[in-house]
Amino acid sequence: MTKPTDHLSLYRRFRPQRFGEVVGQDLIVATLRRAVAGGRLGHAYLLSGQRGVGKTSVARILARAANCLSPEDGEPCNRCESCQRILQGLALDVVEIDGASNRGVDQIRRLREEVAYVPAGSRYKVYIIDEVHMLTGEAFNALLKTLEEPPPHVLFIFATTEPHKVPATVISRCQAFEFQPIAEDAIAQVLVTVAQREGIALAPTAAELIARRSRGALRDALVVLDQLGHAGEVTEEAVVDLLGLPPLSLVDGFLEALVGRDADQALAIVADLSTRGRDLALFLEEAASRARDRIIAGEAALIPLAQRLIELRGELGRAFSRRLHLEVAIVGLCGPPRAGAGEPRSPGPVREAEPPPSAPPPSERDREPREALQEAMPPRPETWEAMLQAVLDERVAVAAFLAPAEVMWADGLLTVRLPPDCGYHYESLLEPAVRDYVEATAHKFFAPLLAVQFVWAGAHPKPSLEEGARILAKAVEGRILGEGDDGSK
């Protein structure tokens, strides 16, 4: 009966086995090869860098090279008994430790006791500690004594994604190497080579897209190729679907909307992405990356926009609502939308709209506010936009409440009318502190201004009796008297 072999993922099958196979870290592997070939190995190495760039692979290659019986110019031969034992995970003298799971001082004390014993058949006893920054302070202190006076037969190799969390006293006793993110073209070339060996049909554009989205991590790129390779040909469309990336046409449409100050179209794209559960932060990254490509192609006008997109991507991580934060930023870049925020247009191609059905005649209850708005004149667009921008700079949430409003200004009264689906905006603007802030800001842009009136086109478009009295009192510079108040104060 044959024993079935376990399926290994691509990144494990194509893990580099020699220094010469490591991608994108030429200076580091050349230095380590010379150290092995010259017999000048240090007692401790610290390998730092982002995930998926080869730190653990280099640590294992170094462990084999240090103990190889027939090294080849600093490279492990991978054929001798020592190399084979290490490759098969049977070597007692090469110990891999997960720093996240063995971070306590007790584990490090046991390690200190073990290093005193000579290797069981190898030249070096090698300890590879991955994610070493996860060790506790007490564990680092316990390890420090061994690093200060290490036995000659012990080799420590530390790997970490966060070297700033490793104590300086430990770093100073190690030879430190910082691994760089792997270049996109190098990752794409590896993907093409692996796909050819595995018989996977890989489109060049798909390889480039996977390489770009892996952000310098070759392992992440191989994982994506492994996932898609089982479903047939790996196309750019398949990569987009798997990673949740927005289509290029949608990204270009968003950039064109921002450049053309078309808030309606930009807001519609954001609304569509949110409805489909797409990651807005990822969308902004793609938009900034696409703007960068177009700038390099000669569209210098996109430089300020690209800078703002990059800033906005950083702000989203701190935003309590990513969609709200992005929508307010769009309003700040483009000005208020022509349609209400709750009436987004389709992000697809613009088609001639059908005439809307005739609205029923207004009831007596809401006839008066509508007629008042029709008699009033809208303010100059740039004046309202300037006020919105000022509010946005100071209080983002208030700007979001004001963004979908229609504004009329007549006889010193600024009327801010919210659409039917913006009841929450209306209630929020009626909060005393918010209302006072809006009125104070409006006085800086509209003159002469007596008062600001908030109107909601929902179930209760008429201002309440209390709100009407407040507006009237403010217009005549009076005040509202309560029951029992004789007005003497």
Short mmCIF file of C-alpha atoms in Angstrom, two decimals:
data_model
loop_
_atom_site.label_atom_id
_atom_site.label_comp_id
_atom_site.label_asym_id
_atom_site.label_seq_id
_atom_site.Cartn_x
_atom_site.Cartn_y
_atom_site.Cartn_z
CA MET A 1 0.00 0.00 0.00
CA THR A 2 1.48 3.29 -1.08
CA LYS A 3 1.47 6.15 1.32
CA PRO A 4 -0.15 9.28 -0.15
CA THR A 5 2.09 12.30 -0.22
CA ASP A 6 0.84 15.54 1.27
CA HIS A 7 0.20 18.33 -1.18
CA LEU A 8 2.60 21.19 -0.57
CA SER A 9 1.65 24.74 -1.44
CA LEU A 10 3.64 26.52 -4.12
CA TYR A 11 5.52 28.76 -1.72
CA ARG A 12 6.76 25.70 0.18
CA ARG A 13 7.69 23.70 -2.92
CA PHE A 14 9.56 26.61 -4.45
CA ARG A 15 11.23 27.81 -1.25
CA PRO A 16 14.89 28.63 -2.08
CA GLN A 17 17.32 25.91 -1.00
CA ARG A 18 20.58 27.74 -1.80
CA PHE A 19 21.74 31.33 -1.38
CA GLY A 20 21.81 31.72 -5.15
CA GLU A 21 18.07 31.01 -5.37
CA VAL A 22 17.06 33.79 -2.97
CA VAL A 23 15.29 36.59 -4.88
CA GLY A 24 15.88 40.27 -4.28
CA GLN A 25 18.40 40.10 -1.40
CA ASP A 26 21.68 39.94 -3.34
CA LEU A 27 23.89 41.92 -0.93
CA ILE A 28 22.76 39.95 2.11
CA VAL A 29 23.26 36.51 0.59
CA ALA A 30 26.62 37.52 -0.89
CA THR A 31 27.83 38.65 2.56
CA LEU A 32 26.67 35.44 4.23
CA ARG A 33 28.23 33.26 1.53
CA ARG A 34 31.59 34.96 2.01
CA ALA A 35 31.34 34.50 5.76
CA VAL A 36 30.64 30.78 5.38
CA ALA A 37 33.34 30.27 2.74
CA GLY A 38 35.92 32.11 4.83
CA GLY A 39 34.99 30.45 8.11
CA ARG A 40 34.14 33.82 9.69
CA LEU A 41 30.61 33.22 10.92
CA GLY A 42 29.36 35.38 13.75
CA HIS A 43 27.64 33.92 16.79
CA ALA A 44 24.32 35.78 16.27
CA TYR A 45 22.42 37.22 13.31
CA LEU A 46 19.31 39.40 13.26
CA LEU A 47 17.28 39.20 10.03
CA SER A 48 14.57 41.86 9.82
CA GLY A 49 12.07 42.88 7.19
CA GLN A 50 8.43 42.58 6.16
CA ARG A 51 6.75 39.21 5.84
CA GLY A 52 7.37 37.02 2.82
CA VAL A 53 10.77 38.39 1.75
CA GLY A 54 12.93 35.35 2.63
CA LYS A 55 14.08 35.78 6.23
CA THR A 56 13.25 32.25 7.40
CA SER A 57 14.49 30.72 4.12
CA VAL A 58 17.85 32.46 4.47
CA ALA A 59 18.07 31.37 8.12
CA ARG A 60 17.59 27.71 7.13
CA ILE A 61 20.07 27.97 4.27
CA LEU A 62 22.62 29.50 6.65
CA ALA A 63 22.03 26.70 9.16
CA ARG A 64 22.74 24.07 6.46
CA ALA A 65 25.72 25.97 5.04
CA ALA A 66 27.29 26.30 8.50
CA ASN A 67 27.02 22.52 9.05
CA CYS A 68 27.52 21.29 5.47
CA LEU A 69 30.19 18.60 5.08
CA SER A 70 30.98 19.68 1.51
CA PRO A 71 30.18 23.38 1.14
CA GLU A 72 30.45 24.81 -2.38
CA ASP A 73 31.77 28.37 -2.28
CA GLY A 74 29.72 29.15 0.82
CA GLU A 75 26.64 27.31 -0.47
CA PRO A 76 25.24 24.17 1.19
CA CYS A 77 25.54 21.15 -1.06
CA ASN A 78 22.12 19.82 0.06
CA ARG A 79 23.41 16.28 -0.64
CA CYS A 80 25.58 15.37 2.34
CA GLU A 81 24.23 13.60 5.41
CA SER A 82 24.11 16.81 7.48
CA CYS A 83 22.20 18.79 4.83
CA GLN A 84 19.76 15.95 4.28
CA ARG A 85 18.99 15.62 7.99
CA ILE A 86 18.32 19.34 8.25
CA LEU A 87 16.17 19.37 5.09
CA GLN A 88 14.08 16.50 6.46
CA GLY A 89 13.71 18.14 9.87
CA LEU A 90 15.58 15.33 11.63
CA ALA A 91 18.64 17.27 12.81
CA LEU A 92 18.77 17.59 16.59
CA ASP A 93 21.29 20.40 16.32
CA VAL A 94 19.04 22.78 14.37
CA VAL A 95 16.17 24.04 16.48
CA GLU A 96 13.44 26.39 15.20
CA ILE A 97 11.53 28.30 17.87
CA ASP A 98 8.40 30.40 17.39
CA GLY A 99 8.95 33.52 19.47
CA ALA A 100 5.22 34.17 19.69
CA SER A 101 4.49 30.79 21.31
CA ASN A 102 7.67 30.46 23.39
CA ARG A 103 8.09 33.98 24.65
CA GLY A 104 8.44 33.46 28.37
CA VAL A 105 11.54 33.52 30.53
CA ASP A 106 11.20 29.81 31.41
CA GLN A 107 11.60 28.73 27.79
CA ILE A 108 14.71 30.91 27.36
CA ARG A 109 16.21 29.52 30.58
CA ARG A 110 15.81 26.00 29.22
CA LEU A 111 17.49 27.16 26.00
CA ARG A 112 20.42 28.53 28.04
CA GLU A 113 20.85 25.13 29.67
CA GLU A 114 20.79 23.36 26.29
CA VAL A 115 23.43 25.55 24.61
CA ALA A 116 26.05 24.30 27.06
CA TYR A 117 25.94 20.85 25.46
CA VAL A 118 28.07 20.21 22.39
CA PRO A 119 26.33 19.39 19.06
CA ALA A 120 25.21 15.78 18.54
CA GLY A 121 27.10 15.38 15.27
CA SER A 122 27.18 18.77 13.60
CA ARG A 123 29.68 21.62 13.60
CA TYR A 124 27.19 24.11 15.08
CA LYS A 125 24.13 23.95 17.26
CA VAL A 126 21.82 26.42 15.50
CA TYR A 127 18.84 28.15 17.12
CA ILE A 128 16.45 29.93 14.74
CA ILE A 129 14.01 32.12 16.68
CA ASP A 130 11.25 33.50 14.48
CA GLU A 131 9.34 36.67 15.50
CA VAL A 132 11.94 37.25 18.20
CA HIS A 133 10.40 40.63 19.05
CA MET A 134 7.55 38.73 20.77
CA LEU A 135 9.84 37.62 23.63
CA THR A 136 9.13 39.24 26.98
CA GLY A 137 11.53 41.64 28.60
CA GLU A 138 12.53 39.00 31.16
CA ALA A 139 13.19 36.51 28.34
CA PHE A 140 15.43 38.99 26.54
CA ASN A 141 17.33 39.61 29.76
CA ALA A 142 17.83 35.88 30.22
CA LEU A 143 19.05 35.56 26.63
CA LEU A 144 21.40 38.51 26.90
CA LYS A 145 23.95 36.71 29.10
CA THR A 146 24.30 33.91 26.56
CA LEU A 147 24.71 36.42 23.72
CA GLU A 148 27.47 38.21 25.64
CA GLU A 149 29.52 35.04 26.19
CA PRO A 150 28.28 32.46 23.69
CA PRO A 151 29.81 28.98 23.45
CA PRO A 152 31.89 28.64 20.25
CA HIS A 153 29.64 25.88 18.90
CA VAL A 154 26.36 27.88 19.07
CA LEU A 155 24.83 29.99 16.29
CA PHE A 156 21.76 32.16 16.92
CA ILE A 157 19.64 33.38 14.00
CA PHE A 158 16.82 35.77 14.91
CA ALA A 159 14.08 36.80 12.49
CA THR A 160 11.60 39.62 13.04
CA THR A 161 9.15 41.86 11.23
CA GLU A 162 9.43 44.52 13.94
CA PRO A 163 13.11 45.14 14.79
CA HIS A 164 12.25 48.31 16.71
CA LYS A 165 10.75 46.09 19.43
CA VAL A 166 14.01 44.21 19.94
CA PRO A 167 16.08 45.72 22.78
CA ALA A 168 19.13 47.67 21.66
CA THR A 169 21.29 45.57 23.96
CA VAL A 170 20.35 42.48 21.95
CA ILE A 171 20.74 44.15 18.55
CA SER A 172 24.21 45.39 19.48
CA ARG A 173 25.37 41.80 19.96
CA CYS A 174 24.10 40.62 16.56
CA GLN A 175 25.07 41.11 12.97
CA ALA A 176 21.92 42.78 11.64
CA PHE A 177 20.62 42.46 8.09
CA GLU A 178 17.55 44.31 6.86
CA PHE A 179 15.67 42.54 4.06
CA GLN A 180 14.13 44.80 1.44
CA PRO A 181 10.74 44.37 -0.25
CA ILE A 182 11.23 42.41 -3.46
CA ALA A 183 10.91 44.35 -6.70
CA GLU A 184 7.66 43.88 -8.64
CA ASP A 185 9.38 42.82 -11.85
CA ALA A 186 11.40 40.19 -9.95
CA ILE A 187 8.23 38.79 -8.37
CA ALA A 188 6.46 38.73 -11.73
CA GLN A 189 9.36 36.82 -13.27
CA VAL A 190 9.26 34.22 -10.50
CA LEU A 191 5.50 33.82 -10.99
CA VAL A 192 5.98 33.22 -14.71
CA THR A 193 8.71 30.64 -14.05
CA VAL A 194 6.67 28.79 -11.43
CA ALA A 195 3.58 28.83 -13.65
CA GLN A 196 5.56 27.29 -16.52
CA ARG A 197 6.91 24.52 -14.30
CA GLU A 198 3.47 23.78 -12.87
CA GLY A 199 1.64 23.97 -16.18
CA ILE A 200 -0.46 26.95 -15.11
CA ALA A 201 -1.68 29.30 -17.83
CA LEU A 202 -0.72 32.74 -16.49
CA ALA A 203 -1.44 35.93 -18.40
CA PRO A 204 1.42 38.48 -18.24
CA THR A 205 -0.95 41.22 -17.07
CA ALA A 206 -2.17 38.92 -14.28
CA ALA A 207 1.42 38.26 -13.17
CA GLU A 208 2.11 41.99 -13.07
CA LEU A 209 -1.06 42.65 -11.07
CA ILE A 210 -0.30 39.90 -8.54
CA ALA A 211 3.25 41.22 -8.19
CA ARG A 212 1.99 44.76 -7.58
CA ARG A 213 -0.60 43.74 -5.00
CA SER A 214 1.85 41.51 -3.10
CA ARG A 215 3.71 44.66 -1.98
CA GLY A 216 7.15 43.13 -2.15
CA ALA A 217 6.23 39.79 -0.52
CA LEU A 218 7.05 36.91 -2.87
CA ARG A 219 5.36 34.40 -0.59
CA ASP A 220 2.06 36.29 -0.77
CA ALA A 221 2.30 36.35 -4.56
CA LEU A 222 2.84 32.58 -4.72
CA VAL A 223 -0.14 32.02 -2.43
CA VAL A 224 -2.39 33.99 -4.82
CA LEU A 225 -1.04 32.05 -7.81
CA ASP A 226 -1.67 28.79 -5.94
CA GLN A 227 -5.27 29.77 -5.24
CA LEU A 228 -6.05 30.75 -8.82
CA GLY A 229 -4.03 28.04 -10.53
CA HIS A 230 -6.58 25.33 -9.66
CA ALA A 231 -9.41 27.11 -11.50
CA GLY A 232 -7.88 27.22 -14.98
CA GLU A 233 -6.22 30.12 -16.74
CA VAL A 234 -5.09 32.90 -14.42
CA THR A 235 -6.31 36.14 -15.99
CA GLU A 236 -6.28 39.72 -14.81
CA GLU A 237 -10.05 39.52 -14.27
CA ALA A 238 -9.61 36.47 -12.02
CA VAL A 239 -7.02 38.31 -9.91
CA VAL A 240 -9.33 41.31 -9.60
CA ASP A 241 -12.20 39.12 -8.40
CA LEU A 242 -10.08 37.19 -5.90
CA LEU A 243 -8.43 40.22 -4.33
CA GLY A 244 -11.53 42.42 -4.44
CA LEU A 245 -9.80 45.02 -6.58
CA PRO A 246 -11.86 47.64 -8.42
CA PRO A 247 -11.84 47.52 -12.25
CA LEU A 248 -9.45 49.94 -13.90
CA SER A 249 -12.36 51.68 -15.67
CA LEU A 250 -14.00 52.40 -12.31
CA VAL A 251 -10.77 53.82 -10.87
CA ASP A 252 -10.29 56.04 -13.93
CA GLY A 253 -13.90 57.16 -13.68
CA PHE A 254 -13.36 58.15 -10.06
CA LEU A 255 -10.24 60.15 -10.92
CA GLU A 256 -12.01 61.89 -13.79
CA ALA A 257 -14.91 62.78 -11.50
CA LEU A 258 -12.55 64.35 -8.96
CA VAL A 259 -10.63 66.26 -11.61
CA GLY A 260 -13.89 67.48 -13.15
CA ARG A 261 -15.31 68.39 -9.70
CA ASP A 262 -18.24 66.04 -10.33
CA ALA A 263 -19.24 65.21 -6.77
CA ASP A 264 -22.35 63.32 -7.89
CA GLN A 265 -20.39 60.77 -9.92
CA ALA A 266 -17.64 60.36 -7.32
CA LEU A 267 -20.18 59.87 -4.52
CA ALA A 268 -22.10 57.38 -6.66
CA ILE A 269 -18.95 55.28 -7.12
CA VAL A 270 -18.28 55.27 -3.37
CA ALA A 271 -21.90 54.36 -2.65
CA ASP A 272 -21.73 51.47 -5.13
CA LEU A 273 -18.51 50.15 -3.60
CA SER A 274 -19.94 50.35 -0.08
CA THR A 275 -23.15 48.60 -1.12
CA ARG A 276 -21.13 45.72 -2.56
CA GLY A 277 -18.97 45.50 0.56
CA ARG A 278 -15.75 46.57 -1.11
CA ASP A 279 -12.80 47.86 0.90
CA LEU A 280 -12.68 51.64 0.49
CA ALA A 281 -9.10 51.80 1.74
CA LEU A 282 -8.04 49.34 -0.95
CA PHE A 283 -9.95 51.38 -3.53
CA LEU A 284 -8.08 54.54 -2.48
CA GLU A 285 -4.77 52.69 -2.77
CA GLU A 286 -5.66 51.66 -6.31
CA ALA A 287 -6.77 55.20 -7.14
CA ALA A 288 -3.52 56.69 -5.83
CA SER A 289 -1.49 54.06 -7.68
CA ARG A 290 -3.38 54.71 -10.91
CA ALA A 291 -2.92 58.47 -10.49
CA ARG A 292 0.79 57.86 -10.08
CA ASP A 293 0.92 55.84 -13.31
CA ARG A 294 -0.91 58.58 -15.20
CA ILE A 295 1.38 61.25 -13.74
CA ILE A 296 4.42 59.33 -14.98
CA ALA A 297 2.69 59.09 -18.37
CA GLY A 298 2.58 62.89 -18.48
CA GLU A 299 -0.61 63.99 -16.68
CA ALA A 300 1.03 66.45 -14.30
CA ALA A 301 -2.35 67.93 -13.35
CA LEU A 302 -3.00 64.83 -11.22
CA ILE A 303 -0.09 65.49 -8.84
CA PRO A 304 -2.11 67.43 -6.20
CA LEU A 305 -4.92 64.88 -6.42
CA ALA A 306 -2.51 61.96 -5.95
CA GLN A 307 -1.06 63.66 -2.88
CA ARG A 308 -4.54 64.15 -1.42
CA LEU A 309 -5.49 60.51 -2.11
CA ILE A 310 -2.40 59.30 -0.28
CA GLU A 311 -3.20 61.55 2.70
CA LEU A 312 -6.81 60.39 2.66
CA ARG A 313 -5.76 56.73 2.70
CA GLY A 314 -3.82 57.38 5.90
CA GLU A 315 -6.79 59.18 7.43
CA LEU A 316 -9.19 56.29 6.82
CA GLY A 317 -7.42 54.15 9.40
CA ARG A 318 -8.48 56.61 12.12
CA ALA A 319 -11.98 57.36 10.78
CA PHE A 320 -15.00 56.09 12.73
CA SER A 321 -16.81 55.69 9.38
CA ARG A 322 -14.68 55.20 6.27
CA ARG A 323 -17.53 55.92 3.89
CA LEU A 324 -18.53 59.13 5.67
CA HIS A 325 -14.94 60.32 5.84
CA LEU A 326 -14.40 59.65 2.14
CA GLU A 327 -17.67 61.26 1.11
CA VAL A 328 -16.92 64.43 3.08
CA ALA A 329 -13.46 64.55 1.49
CA ILE A 330 -15.06 64.27 -1.95
CA VAL A 331 -17.36 67.18 -1.11
CA GLY A 332 -14.33 69.16 0.01
CA LEU A 333 -12.56 68.48 -3.31
CA CYS A 334 -15.54 68.88 -5.64
CA GLY A 335 -18.05 71.02 -3.79
CA PRO A 336 -21.60 69.99 -2.84
CA PRO A 337 -23.33 67.47 -5.11
CA ARG A 338 -26.14 68.54 -7.39
CA ALA A 339 -28.22 65.58 -6.24
CA GLY A 340 -28.76 64.75 -2.57
CA ALA A 341 -26.32 62.45 -0.85
CA GLY A 342 -29.09 59.89 -0.62
CA GLU A 343 -29.73 59.96 -4.38
CA PRO A 344 -26.47 58.63 -5.86
CA ARG A 345 -26.24 58.21 -9.59
CA SER A 346 -25.15 54.96 -11.16
CA PRO A 347 -21.35 54.74 -11.45
CA GLY A 348 -21.69 53.23 -14.91
CA PRO A 349 -21.97 55.03 -18.27
CA VAL A 350 -24.28 58.04 -18.15
CA ARG A 351 -27.50 57.47 -20.10
CA GLU A 352 -30.35 59.80 -20.84
CA ALA A 353 -32.75 59.53 -17.94
CA GLU A 354 -36.44 58.91 -18.38
CA PRO A 355 -38.73 61.76 -17.34
CA PRO A 356 -39.76 61.32 -13.72
CA PRO A 357 -43.39 60.62 -12.91
CA SER A 358 -45.43 63.69 -12.09
CA ALA A 359 -45.38 64.42 -8.38
CA PRO A 360 -48.65 64.65 -6.50
CA PRO A 361 -49.79 68.19 -5.64
CA PRO A 362 -48.40 69.41 -2.33
CA SER A 363 -50.68 69.29 0.61
CA GLU A 364 -51.74 72.39 2.50
CA ARG A 365 -49.38 71.36 5.25
CA ASP A 366 -46.19 71.66 3.20
CA ARG A 367 -47.33 74.23 0.58
CA GLU A 368 -46.06 77.19 2.60
CA PRO A 369 -42.39 76.13 3.02
CA ARG A 370 -42.16 75.09 -0.65
CA GLU A 371 -43.54 78.43 -1.83
CA ALA A 372 -41.14 80.26 0.47
CA LEU A 373 -38.20 78.33 -1.00
CA GLN A 374 -39.36 79.05 -4.54
CA GLU A 375 -39.48 82.78 -3.82
CA ALA A 376 -36.01 82.74 -2.25
CA MET A 377 -32.89 82.83 -4.44
CA PRO A 378 -30.03 80.35 -4.12
CA PRO A 379 -26.78 81.95 -2.94
CA ARG A 380 -23.75 82.09 -5.19
CA PRO A 381 -22.39 78.51 -5.40
CA GLU A 382 -18.85 79.56 -4.56
CA THR A 383 -20.05 81.23 -1.34
CA TRP A 384 -21.75 78.07 -0.07
CA GLU A 385 -18.80 75.93 -1.18
CA ALA A 386 -16.41 78.21 0.69
CA MET A 387 -18.51 77.88 3.83
CA LEU A 388 -18.66 74.09 3.49
CA GLN A 389 -14.88 73.97 3.08
CA ALA A 390 -14.43 76.06 6.22
CA VAL A 391 -16.72 73.74 8.17
CA LEU A 392 -14.91 70.70 6.74
CA ASP A 393 -11.57 72.04 7.94
CA GLU A 394 -12.89 72.48 11.48
CA ARG A 395 -15.67 69.92 12.04
CA VAL A 396 -15.88 67.07 9.54
CA ALA A 397 -19.10 65.59 10.95
CA VAL A 398 -20.99 68.89 10.63
CA ALA A 399 -19.81 69.21 7.03
CA ALA A 400 -21.25 65.76 6.36
CA PHE A 401 -24.62 66.88 7.74
CA LEU A 402 -24.62 69.99 5.51
CA ALA A 403 -23.28 68.39 2.31
CA PRO A 404 -26.60 67.04 0.87
CA ALA A 405 -28.58 70.23 1.63
CA GLU A 406 -30.18 72.68 -0.79
CA VAL A 407 -29.62 76.29 0.28
CA MET A 408 -31.74 79.39 -0.27
CA TRP A 409 -31.00 82.93 0.92
CA ALA A 410 -33.55 85.76 1.00
CA ASP A 411 -34.20 88.77 3.22
CA GLY A 412 -31.35 87.88 5.54
CA LEU A 413 -32.64 84.32 6.15
CA LEU A 414 -30.44 81.40 5.07
CA THR A 415 -32.64 78.31 4.62
CA VAL A 416 -30.86 74.96 4.69
CA ARG A 417 -33.21 72.28 3.28
CA LEU A 418 -32.37 68.60 3.84
CA PRO A 419 -33.66 65.85 1.48
CA PRO A 420 -36.32 63.36 2.71
CA ASP A 421 -33.80 60.63 3.56
CA CYS A 422 -31.61 62.93 5.68
CA GLY A 423 -33.69 63.01 8.85
CA TYR A 424 -30.65 62.15 10.97
CA HIS A 425 -28.75 65.07 9.41
CA TYR A 426 -31.66 67.39 10.23
CA GLU A 427 -31.92 66.27 13.86
CA SER A 428 -28.16 66.56 14.30
CA LEU A 429 -28.12 70.11 12.94
CA LEU A 430 -30.82 71.11 15.43
CA GLU A 431 -28.57 70.26 18.36
CA PRO A 432 -27.93 73.63 20.10
CA ALA A 433 -24.15 73.44 19.91
CA VAL A 434 -24.17 72.39 16.24
CA ARG A 435 -26.82 74.97 15.30
CA ASP A 436 -24.90 77.79 16.99
CA TYR A 437 -21.68 76.74 15.26
CA VAL A 438 -23.32 76.69 11.81
CA GLU A 439 -24.91 80.10 12.38
CA ALA A 440 -21.64 81.60 13.57
CA THR A 441 -19.84 80.24 10.52
CA ALA A 442 -22.61 81.40 8.13
CA HIS A 443 -22.24 84.99 9.39
CA LYS A 444 -18.70 84.97 8.01
CA PHE A 445 -19.88 84.23 4.46
CA PHE A 446 -23.40 85.66 4.12
CA ALA A 447 -24.17 89.32 4.77
CA PRO A 448 -26.54 90.66 5.83
CA LEU A 449 -27.61 87.51 7.67
CA LEU A 450 -30.27 87.53 10.40
CA ALA A 451 -30.71 83.82 11.03
CA VAL A 452 -30.29 80.29 9.69
CA GLN A 453 -33.37 78.09 9.23
CA PHE A 454 -33.13 74.29 8.94
CA VAL A 455 -35.89 72.57 6.95
CA TRP A 456 -36.35 68.84 6.37
CA ALA A 457 -38.29 67.64 3.32
CA GLY A 458 -39.35 64.50 5.18
CA ALA A 459 -42.40 63.82 7.26
CA HIS A 460 -42.30 67.22 8.98
CA PRO A 461 -40.97 69.85 6.57
CA LYS A 462 -42.32 72.79 8.58
CA PRO A 463 -40.12 74.05 11.38
CA SER A 464 -41.49 73.43 14.82
CA LEU A 465 -43.22 76.22 16.73
CA GLU A 466 -40.20 76.38 19.01
CA GLU A 467 -37.80 76.64 16.06
CA GLY A 468 -39.95 79.30 14.37
CA ALA A 469 -40.11 81.38 17.53
CA ARG A 470 -36.36 81.14 17.94
CA ILE A 471 -35.75 82.33 14.38
CA LEU A 472 -38.21 85.23 14.78
CA ALA A 473 -36.69 86.27 18.08
CA LYS A 474 -33.22 86.25 16.62
CA ALA A 475 -34.32 88.26 13.58
CA VAL A 476 -35.71 91.05 15.76
CA GLU A 477 -32.89 90.75 18.30
CA GLY A 478 -35.31 89.70 21.00
CA ARG A 479 -35.60 86.63 23.20
CA ILE A 480 -38.26 84.05 24.05
CA LEU A 481 -39.99 84.46 27.42
CA GLY A 482 -40.97 81.42 29.43
CA GLU A 483 -44.06 81.09 31.62
CA GLY A 484 -43.72 83.39 34.62
CA ASP A 485 -40.90 85.38 33.01
CA ASP A 486 -41.64 89.12 33.15
CA GLY A 487 -38.77 90.01 30.82
CA SER A 488 -36.99 92.15 33.41
CA LYS A 489 -33.72 90.25 33.07
#
